[in-house]
XYZ file of C-alpha atoms in Angstrom:
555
model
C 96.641 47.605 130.904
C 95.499 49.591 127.779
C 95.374 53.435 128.747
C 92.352 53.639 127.628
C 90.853 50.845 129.581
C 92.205 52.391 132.408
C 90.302 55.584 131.464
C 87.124 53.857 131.782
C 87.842 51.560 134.664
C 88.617 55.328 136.603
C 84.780 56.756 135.418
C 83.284 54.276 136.633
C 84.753 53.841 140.075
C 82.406 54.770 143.018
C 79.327 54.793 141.041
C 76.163 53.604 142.853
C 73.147 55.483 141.099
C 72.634 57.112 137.608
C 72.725 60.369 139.137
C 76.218 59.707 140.471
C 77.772 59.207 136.545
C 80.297 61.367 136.018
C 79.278 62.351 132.105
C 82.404 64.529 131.930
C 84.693 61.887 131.947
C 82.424 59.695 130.248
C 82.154 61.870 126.977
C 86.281 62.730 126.859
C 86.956 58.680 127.482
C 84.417 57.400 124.566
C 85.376 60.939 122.434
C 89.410 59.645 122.846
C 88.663 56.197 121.824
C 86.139 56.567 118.936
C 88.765 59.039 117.349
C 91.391 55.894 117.768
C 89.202 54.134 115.941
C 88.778 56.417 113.400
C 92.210 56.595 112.413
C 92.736 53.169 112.270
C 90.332 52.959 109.789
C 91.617 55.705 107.991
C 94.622 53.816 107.774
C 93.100 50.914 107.000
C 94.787 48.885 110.326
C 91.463 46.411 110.938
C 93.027 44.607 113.675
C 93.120 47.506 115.585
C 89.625 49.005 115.084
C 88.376 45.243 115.769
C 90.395 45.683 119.202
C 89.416 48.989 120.253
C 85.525 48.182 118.841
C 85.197 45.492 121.736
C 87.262 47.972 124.637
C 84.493 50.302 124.101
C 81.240 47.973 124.019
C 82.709 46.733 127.240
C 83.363 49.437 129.133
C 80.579 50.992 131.600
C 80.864 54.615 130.444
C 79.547 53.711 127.041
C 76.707 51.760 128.264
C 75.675 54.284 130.093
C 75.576 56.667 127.417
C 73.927 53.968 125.458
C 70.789 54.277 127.967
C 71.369 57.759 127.799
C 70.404 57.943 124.583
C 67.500 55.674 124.596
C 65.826 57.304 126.832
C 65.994 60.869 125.887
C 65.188 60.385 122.013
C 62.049 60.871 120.575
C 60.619 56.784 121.164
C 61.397 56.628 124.873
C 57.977 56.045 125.298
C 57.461 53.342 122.889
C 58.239 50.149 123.990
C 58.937 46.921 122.322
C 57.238 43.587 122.686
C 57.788 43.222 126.092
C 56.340 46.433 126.976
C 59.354 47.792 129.194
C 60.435 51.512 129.421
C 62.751 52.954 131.221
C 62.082 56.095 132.833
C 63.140 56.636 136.420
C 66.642 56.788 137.369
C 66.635 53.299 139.279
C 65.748 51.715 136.128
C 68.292 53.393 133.834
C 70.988 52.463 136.332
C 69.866 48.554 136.187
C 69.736 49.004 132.182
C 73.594 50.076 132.539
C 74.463 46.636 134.363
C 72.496 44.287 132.842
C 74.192 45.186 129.214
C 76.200 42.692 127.873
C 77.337 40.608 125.309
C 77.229 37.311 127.190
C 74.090 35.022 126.787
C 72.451 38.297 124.995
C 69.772 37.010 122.617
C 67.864 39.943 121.358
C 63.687 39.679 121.076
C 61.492 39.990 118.074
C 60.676 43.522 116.993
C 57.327 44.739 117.743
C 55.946 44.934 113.861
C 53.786 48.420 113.096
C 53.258 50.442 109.927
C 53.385 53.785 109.390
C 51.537 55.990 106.052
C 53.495 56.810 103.105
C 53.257 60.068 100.929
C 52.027 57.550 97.712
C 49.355 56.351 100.420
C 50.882 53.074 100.957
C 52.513 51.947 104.400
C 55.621 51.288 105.487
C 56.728 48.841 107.726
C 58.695 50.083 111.072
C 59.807 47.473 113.537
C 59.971 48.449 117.270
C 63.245 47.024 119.355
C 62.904 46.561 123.236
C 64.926 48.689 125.487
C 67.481 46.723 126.197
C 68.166 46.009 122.150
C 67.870 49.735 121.240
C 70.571 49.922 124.454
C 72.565 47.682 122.762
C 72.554 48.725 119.521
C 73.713 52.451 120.482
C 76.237 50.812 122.544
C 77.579 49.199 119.292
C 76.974 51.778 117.080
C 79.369 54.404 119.360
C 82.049 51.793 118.001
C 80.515 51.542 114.729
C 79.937 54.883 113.269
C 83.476 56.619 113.759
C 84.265 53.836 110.792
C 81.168 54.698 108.925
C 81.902 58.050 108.627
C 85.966 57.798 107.975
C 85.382 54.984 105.266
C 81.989 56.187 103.965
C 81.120 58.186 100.364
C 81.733 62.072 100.321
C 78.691 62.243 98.546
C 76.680 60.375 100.629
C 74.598 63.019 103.017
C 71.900 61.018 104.691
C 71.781 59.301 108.234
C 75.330 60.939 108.942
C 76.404 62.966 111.383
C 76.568 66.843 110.825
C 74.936 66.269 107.777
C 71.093 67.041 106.275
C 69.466 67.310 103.052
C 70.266 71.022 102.642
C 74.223 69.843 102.141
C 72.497 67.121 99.395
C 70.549 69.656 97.639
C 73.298 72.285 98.046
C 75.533 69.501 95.969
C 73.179 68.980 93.463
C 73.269 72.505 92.925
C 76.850 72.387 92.620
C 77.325 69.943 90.144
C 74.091 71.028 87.703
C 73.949 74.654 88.302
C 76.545 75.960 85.661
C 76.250 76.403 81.662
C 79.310 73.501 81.613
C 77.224 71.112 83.819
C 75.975 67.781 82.765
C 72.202 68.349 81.944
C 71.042 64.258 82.419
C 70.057 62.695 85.526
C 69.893 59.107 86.463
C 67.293 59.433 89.019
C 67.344 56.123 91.360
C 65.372 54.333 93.721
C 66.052 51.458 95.372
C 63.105 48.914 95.664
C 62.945 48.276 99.578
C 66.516 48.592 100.354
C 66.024 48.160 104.533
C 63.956 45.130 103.520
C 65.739 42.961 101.052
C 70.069 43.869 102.302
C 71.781 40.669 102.066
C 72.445 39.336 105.659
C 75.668 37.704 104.261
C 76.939 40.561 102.626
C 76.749 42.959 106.199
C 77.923 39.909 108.131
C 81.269 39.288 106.013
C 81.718 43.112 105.324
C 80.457 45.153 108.522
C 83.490 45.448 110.655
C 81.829 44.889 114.172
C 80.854 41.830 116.175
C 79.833 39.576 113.892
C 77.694 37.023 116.718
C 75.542 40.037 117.991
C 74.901 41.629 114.522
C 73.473 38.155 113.134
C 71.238 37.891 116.179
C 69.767 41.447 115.153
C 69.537 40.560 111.903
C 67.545 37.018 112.324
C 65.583 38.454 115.732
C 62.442 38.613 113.799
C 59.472 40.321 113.792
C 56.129 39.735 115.833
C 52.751 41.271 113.950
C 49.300 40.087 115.349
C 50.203 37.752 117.975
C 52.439 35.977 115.399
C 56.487 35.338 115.126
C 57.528 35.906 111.590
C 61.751 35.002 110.988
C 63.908 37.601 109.142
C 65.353 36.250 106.103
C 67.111 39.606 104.573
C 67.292 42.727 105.574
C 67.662 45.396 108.445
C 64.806 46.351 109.998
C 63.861 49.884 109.841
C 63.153 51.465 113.394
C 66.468 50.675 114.804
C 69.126 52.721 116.081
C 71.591 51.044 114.054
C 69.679 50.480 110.823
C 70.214 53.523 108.964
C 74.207 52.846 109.751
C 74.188 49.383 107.815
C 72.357 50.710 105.099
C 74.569 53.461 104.486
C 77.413 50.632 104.969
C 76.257 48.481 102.591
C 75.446 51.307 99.743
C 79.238 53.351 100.303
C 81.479 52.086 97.532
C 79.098 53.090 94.711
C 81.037 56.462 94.201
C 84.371 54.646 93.378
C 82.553 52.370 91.289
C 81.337 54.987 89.257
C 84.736 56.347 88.764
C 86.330 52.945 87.914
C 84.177 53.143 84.761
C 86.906 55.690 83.413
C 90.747 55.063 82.172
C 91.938 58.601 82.493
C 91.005 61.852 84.124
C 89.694 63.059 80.884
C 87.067 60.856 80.380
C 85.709 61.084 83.729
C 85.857 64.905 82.809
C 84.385 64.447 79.810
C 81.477 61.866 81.263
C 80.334 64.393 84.187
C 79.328 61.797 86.166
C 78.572 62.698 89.662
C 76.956 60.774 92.611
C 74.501 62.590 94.691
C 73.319 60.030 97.696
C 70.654 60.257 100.714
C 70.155 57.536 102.096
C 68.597 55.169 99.437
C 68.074 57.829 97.124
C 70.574 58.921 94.998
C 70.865 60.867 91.894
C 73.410 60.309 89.095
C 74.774 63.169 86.594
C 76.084 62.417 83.411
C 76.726 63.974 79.411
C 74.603 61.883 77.698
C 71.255 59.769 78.279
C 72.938 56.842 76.187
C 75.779 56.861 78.885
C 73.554 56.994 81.673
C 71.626 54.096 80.596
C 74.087 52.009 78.900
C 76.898 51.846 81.101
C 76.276 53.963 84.343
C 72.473 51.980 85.115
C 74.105 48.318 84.157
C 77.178 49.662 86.621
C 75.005 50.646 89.753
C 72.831 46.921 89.284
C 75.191 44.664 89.361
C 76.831 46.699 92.560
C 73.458 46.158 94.339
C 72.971 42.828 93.431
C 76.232 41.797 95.314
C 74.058 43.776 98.287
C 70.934 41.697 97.442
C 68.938 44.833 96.356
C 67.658 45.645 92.963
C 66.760 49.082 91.422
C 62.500 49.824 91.638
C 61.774 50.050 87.494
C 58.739 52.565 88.486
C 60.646 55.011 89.841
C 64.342 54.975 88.793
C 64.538 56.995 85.422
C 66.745 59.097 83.228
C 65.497 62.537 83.258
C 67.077 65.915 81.158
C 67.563 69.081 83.346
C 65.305 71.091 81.557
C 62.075 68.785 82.636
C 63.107 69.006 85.727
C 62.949 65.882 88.782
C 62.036 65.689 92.145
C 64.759 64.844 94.824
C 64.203 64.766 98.957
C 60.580 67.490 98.651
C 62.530 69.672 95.892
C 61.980 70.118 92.423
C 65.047 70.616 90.102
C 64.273 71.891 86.938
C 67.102 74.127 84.991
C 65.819 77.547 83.019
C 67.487 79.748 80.313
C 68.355 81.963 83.440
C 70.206 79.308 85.559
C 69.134 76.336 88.042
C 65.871 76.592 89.950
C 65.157 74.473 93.194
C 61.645 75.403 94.940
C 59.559 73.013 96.821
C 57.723 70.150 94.391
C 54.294 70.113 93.998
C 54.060 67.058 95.868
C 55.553 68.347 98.906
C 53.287 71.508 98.645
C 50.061 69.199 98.627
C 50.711 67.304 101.775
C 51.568 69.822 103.447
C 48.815 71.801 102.639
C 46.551 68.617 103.090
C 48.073 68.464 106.744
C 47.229 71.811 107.752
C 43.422 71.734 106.009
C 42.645 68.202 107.313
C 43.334 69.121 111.075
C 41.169 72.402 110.591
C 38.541 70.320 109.288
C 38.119 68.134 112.012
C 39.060 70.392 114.946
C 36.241 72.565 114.293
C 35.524 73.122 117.689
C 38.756 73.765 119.484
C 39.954 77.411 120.843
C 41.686 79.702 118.280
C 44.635 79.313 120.376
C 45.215 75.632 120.272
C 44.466 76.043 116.506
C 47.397 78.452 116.644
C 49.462 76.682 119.299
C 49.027 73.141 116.942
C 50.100 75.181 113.412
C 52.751 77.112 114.265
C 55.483 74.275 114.632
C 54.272 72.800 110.908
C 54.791 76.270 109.773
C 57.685 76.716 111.163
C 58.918 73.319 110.135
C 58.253 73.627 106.759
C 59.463 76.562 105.830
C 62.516 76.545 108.238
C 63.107 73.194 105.298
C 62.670 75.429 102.301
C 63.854 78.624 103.461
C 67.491 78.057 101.672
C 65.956 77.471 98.176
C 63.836 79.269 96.158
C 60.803 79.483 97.934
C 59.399 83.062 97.508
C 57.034 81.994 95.185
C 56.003 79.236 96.732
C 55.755 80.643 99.777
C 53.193 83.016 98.896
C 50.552 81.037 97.023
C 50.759 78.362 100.378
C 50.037 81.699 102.629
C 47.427 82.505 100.779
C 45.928 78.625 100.320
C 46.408 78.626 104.151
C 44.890 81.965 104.730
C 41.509 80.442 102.534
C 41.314 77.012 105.123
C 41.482 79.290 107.807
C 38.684 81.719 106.857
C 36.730 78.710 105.786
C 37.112 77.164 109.076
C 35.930 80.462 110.779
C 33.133 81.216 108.711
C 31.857 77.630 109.503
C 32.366 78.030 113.436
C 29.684 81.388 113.132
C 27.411 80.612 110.078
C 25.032 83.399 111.736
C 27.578 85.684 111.965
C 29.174 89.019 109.024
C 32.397 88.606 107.324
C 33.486 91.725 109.081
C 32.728 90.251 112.263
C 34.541 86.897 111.702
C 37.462 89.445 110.177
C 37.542 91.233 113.384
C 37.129 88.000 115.901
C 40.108 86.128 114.154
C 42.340 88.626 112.073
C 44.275 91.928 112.729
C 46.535 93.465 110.741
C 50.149 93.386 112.380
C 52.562 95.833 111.457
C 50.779 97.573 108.288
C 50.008 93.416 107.336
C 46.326 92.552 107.378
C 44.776 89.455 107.926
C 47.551 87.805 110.474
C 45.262 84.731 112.121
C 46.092 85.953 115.615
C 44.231 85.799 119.693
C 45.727 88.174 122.266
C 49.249 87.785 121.944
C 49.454 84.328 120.059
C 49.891 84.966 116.568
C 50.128 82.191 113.691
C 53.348 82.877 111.518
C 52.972 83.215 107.461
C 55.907 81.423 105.282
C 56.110 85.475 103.934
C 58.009 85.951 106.992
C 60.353 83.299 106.374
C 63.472 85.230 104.035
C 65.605 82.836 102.410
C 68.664 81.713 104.441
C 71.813 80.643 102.146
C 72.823 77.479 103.742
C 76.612 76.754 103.452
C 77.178 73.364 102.333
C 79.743 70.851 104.053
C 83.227 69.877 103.114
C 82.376 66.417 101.708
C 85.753 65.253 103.269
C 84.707 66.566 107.418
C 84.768 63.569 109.704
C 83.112 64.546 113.131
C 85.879 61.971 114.500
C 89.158 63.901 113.191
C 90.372 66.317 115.741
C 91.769 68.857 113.196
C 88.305 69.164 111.789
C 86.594 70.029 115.338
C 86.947 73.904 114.964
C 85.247 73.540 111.607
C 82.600 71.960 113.186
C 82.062 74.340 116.222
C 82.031 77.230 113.647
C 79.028 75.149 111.992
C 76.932 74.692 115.028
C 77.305 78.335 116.144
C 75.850 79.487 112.914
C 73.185 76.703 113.322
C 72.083 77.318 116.462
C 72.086 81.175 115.430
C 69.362 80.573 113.522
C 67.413 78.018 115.673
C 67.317 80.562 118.587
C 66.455 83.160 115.850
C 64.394 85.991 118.066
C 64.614 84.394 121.205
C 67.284 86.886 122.125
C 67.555 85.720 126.132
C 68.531 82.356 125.112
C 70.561 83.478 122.339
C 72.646 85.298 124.286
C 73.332 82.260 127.257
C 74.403 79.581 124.537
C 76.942 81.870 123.468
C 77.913 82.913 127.184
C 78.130 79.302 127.737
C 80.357 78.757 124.394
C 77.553 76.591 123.072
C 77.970 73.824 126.288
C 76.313 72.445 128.965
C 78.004 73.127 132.194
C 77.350 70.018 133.675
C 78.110 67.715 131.295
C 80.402 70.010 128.717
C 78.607 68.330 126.100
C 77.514 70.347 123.013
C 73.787 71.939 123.702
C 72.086 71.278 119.929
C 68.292 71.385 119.041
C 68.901 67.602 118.684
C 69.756 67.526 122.561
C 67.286 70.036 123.991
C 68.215 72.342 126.668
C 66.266 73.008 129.951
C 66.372 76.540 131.208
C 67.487 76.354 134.721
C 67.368 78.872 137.295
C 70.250 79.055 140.186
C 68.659 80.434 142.841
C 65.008 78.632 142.348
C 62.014 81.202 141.645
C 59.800 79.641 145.051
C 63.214 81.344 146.470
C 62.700 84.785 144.856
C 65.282 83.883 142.184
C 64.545 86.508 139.646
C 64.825 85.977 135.560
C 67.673 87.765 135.255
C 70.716 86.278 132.505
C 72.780 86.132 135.610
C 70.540 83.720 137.625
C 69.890 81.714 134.309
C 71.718 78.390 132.456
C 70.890 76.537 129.781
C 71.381 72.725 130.637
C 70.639 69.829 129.231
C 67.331 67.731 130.444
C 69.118 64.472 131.780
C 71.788 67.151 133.482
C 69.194 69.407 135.252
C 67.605 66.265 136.579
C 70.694 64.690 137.592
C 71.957 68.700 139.269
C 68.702 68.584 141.653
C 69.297 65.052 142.682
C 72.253 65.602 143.694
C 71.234 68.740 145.231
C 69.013 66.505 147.465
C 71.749 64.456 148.947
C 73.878 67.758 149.674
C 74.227 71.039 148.113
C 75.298 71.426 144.736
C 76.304 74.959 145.042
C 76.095 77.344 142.046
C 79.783 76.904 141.590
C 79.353 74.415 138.861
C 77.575 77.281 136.446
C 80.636 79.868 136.530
């Protein structure tokens, strides 16, 4: 028997409810065999992966992290065509057995559409449960190859990756006096919605029976079944994945254009990729659209896509573009990246629409409902240069909010509504504050450098998991930014959950647990306090239930 079979054949011995998993040993059994797979793809040994691929799908400790996952993310609630959730334990623990790869057949997706920034809509389809379960069960086997064969440059739907480290690259390959100054800006015209179902079959490296049954499941809008022809439909866990898949190879394309190191020295070109947008550098406009456009079709026609004509343009530094809510302009005094005037507008649109039609809520729900778009916002644009920008926004906000309290008391003085609403906090006037609820301004948001990632990280390598940890400590430095309690227990706890020894992220949430319960005069003191995570504090008090749990587990 394989040793690592073994390992998962040992975690799941003795289990009879979700609450008795042992996620310990699930995470270091799926964490040793994803980084096997890893290096086999690294070394390029596809038998292997292929082999290890189905010893992970089968075993019971990654289906159980595969419900895991569904049912903590954000669409736990939403459920598919057959209108199933799963949210007590009893049902998780029946999703874990019933996954499978025998006599699976997958449902239609649950067709809705969701607003675009240009107005239109875009079309999200809705798996079931038990598909979304089986598509993160795939994709733990799928993405440790994703990320060891996929583009350096290529930042979007990754792990440990965001679209400060693609904006922080397009900075360093266009901020210098030496840099290429033209940009091949590209869009790809409905890449989810047109990806050859051929191409991912006879080039994904994963089961190729269950990823043709996603692919052909269908769609069901208004009562009616409507086939899938091409394509991978966007709302599934394993979407983004494929696409990425099917779009990696464009970088070595690009340098396959040049015979020596020279001319690709001489060509600056330079691939800059979220997702399906991308930018390309290069010295001239006539390269750019003579040999690098032609170059990048006929790689996405293999792929069944096709670059949109509207939007995909060759654009010189100076004018500046627009690339994931930034504009990118370059100035006599060096490279400039601020939010783009589009990205101010909806924002801004956001915040006055929901003043104009909550009219008659409380000032704190007002408050209570802004802060996290503030925060959100400028916590996005903090690392570029946003001063500017984010004082004419305070100020446009600052004018919706005065309208919106000058409406709520026509009968009333400006100094009254000044004194009712505003207050001037720490020698600032005119903070929109009630009590002790106070609406942040963007002014109070100082730029944070953000320091890019090593293009050539895998999350799967072991030698590059100190690199990592260093990353999320400064990350989560700044998401608990003055919240010093909590601060100071995610470093006590080296950044893990107790329970589970799993990393504690924003992505994952935390729970802040007391040990000896408050209805038992347990006080809020950092000693009686842990930061778990939400699955692992429910799972801690039903065990406590059955026996006691004893606050050994949190030393």
């Amino acid at each position: 028997m394989d040793a690592s079979q073994y390992d998962c054949d040992i975690a799941s011995t003795g289990w009879k409810s979700w609450h008795d998993i042992s996620w310990v040993k699930i995470y270091q059994t799926v964490a040793r065999i994803q980084t096997r797979i890893a290096k086999a793809a690294k070394a390029g040994e596809w038998r292997k992966v292929r082999s290890l691929q189905r010893l992970l799908t089968k075993s019971t400790g990654a289906k159980a992290l595969a419900v895991r996952r569904v049912t903590e993310n954000r669409g736990r609630k939403t459920p598919g065509v057959d209108q199933q959730t799963w949210s007590t334990p009893e049902e998780k623990w029946q999703a874990v057995n019933g996954l499978g790869i025998k006599r699976y057949k997958p449902l239609p997706l649950r067709r809705i559409y969701i607003p675009k920034a240009n107005g239109e809509k875009r079309p999200l389809g809705i798996p079931t449960m038990r598909d979304r379960a089986m598509q993160a069960l795939h994709l733990l086997a799928l993405d440790p190859v994703a990320e060891t064969i996929g583009d350096p440059h290529s930042y979007g739907f990754r792990r440990e990756r965001s679209t400060a480290d693609a904006i922080g690259q397009v900075r360093n390959v266009l901020s210098r006096e030496v840099s290429p100054k033209w940009v091949l800006e590209g869009d790809i015209k409905g890449c989810f919605d047109n990806i050859s179902h051929d191409w991912l079959a006879a080039n994904v490296c994963m089961d190729k029976g269950v990823l043709k049954k996603w692919l052909r499941a269908g769609f069901v809008e208004m009562g009616r079944l409507f086939p899938t022809q091409a394509g991978t439909p966007q709302g599934g866990i394993i979407s983004p994945v494929l696409a990425n898949l099917a779009l990696d190879g464009l970088q070595n394309e690009l340098a396959s254009l040049f015979r020596t190191v020279r001319e690709a020295r001489t060509a600056k070109v330079n691939l800059v990729r979220y997702a399906d947008d991308f930018i390309i550098t290069g010295s001239s406009k006539e390269l750019l659209e003579n040999e690098v456009k032609p170059l990048v079709e006929r790689f996405l026609a293999t792929r069944g896509l096709v670059l949109s004509e509207k939007k995909t343009k060759v654009t010189h530094v100076t004018e500046g573009f627009d690339f994931l809510g930034w504009n990118v302009r370059y100035f006599d005094s060096g490279l400039l990246v601020q939010p783009s005037k589009k990205n101010q507008k909806t924002f801004l649109d956001k915040i006055r629409e929901f003043l104009r039609t909550r009219q008659a809520v409380a000032q704190v729900e007002v408050i209570e409902k802004l802060t996290p778009v503030i925060r959100g916002w400028a916590n996005y644009h903090r690392s570029q240069n946003s001063t500017r920008t984010f004082a004419k926004c305070d100020h446009q906000i600052w004018q919706a909010l005065w309208r919106w309290a000058c409406r709520r008391h026509p009968n009333k003085g400006k100094k009254w509504v000044k004194k009712r609403y505003f207050r001037c906090v720490k020698g600032r006037e005119w903070y929109f504050a009630d009590k002790d609820k106070l609406l942040p301004v963007l002014g109070g948001y100082t730029k944070q450098v953000h320091a890019k990632i090593n293009s050539d990280a895998n999350p799967y390598d072991p030698k590059d998991d100190e690199y990592f940890s260093r990353r999320l400590a400064q990350r989560m430095e700044r998401t608990l930014e003055g919240r010093r309690k909590l601060r100071w227990l995610w470093w006590w706890q080296e950044g893990r959950c107790p329970v589970c020894e799993q990393k504690i992220t924003r992505e994952t949430g935390w729970h802040l647990h007391h040990i000896v319960k408050r209805s038992e005069r347990g006080s809020d003191k950092l000693t009686n306090l842990v930061l778990l995570h939400q699955n692992c504090h429910m799972q801690y008090h039903a065990r406590e239930k059955h026996g006691p749990a004893g606050i050994s587990m949190f030393k």
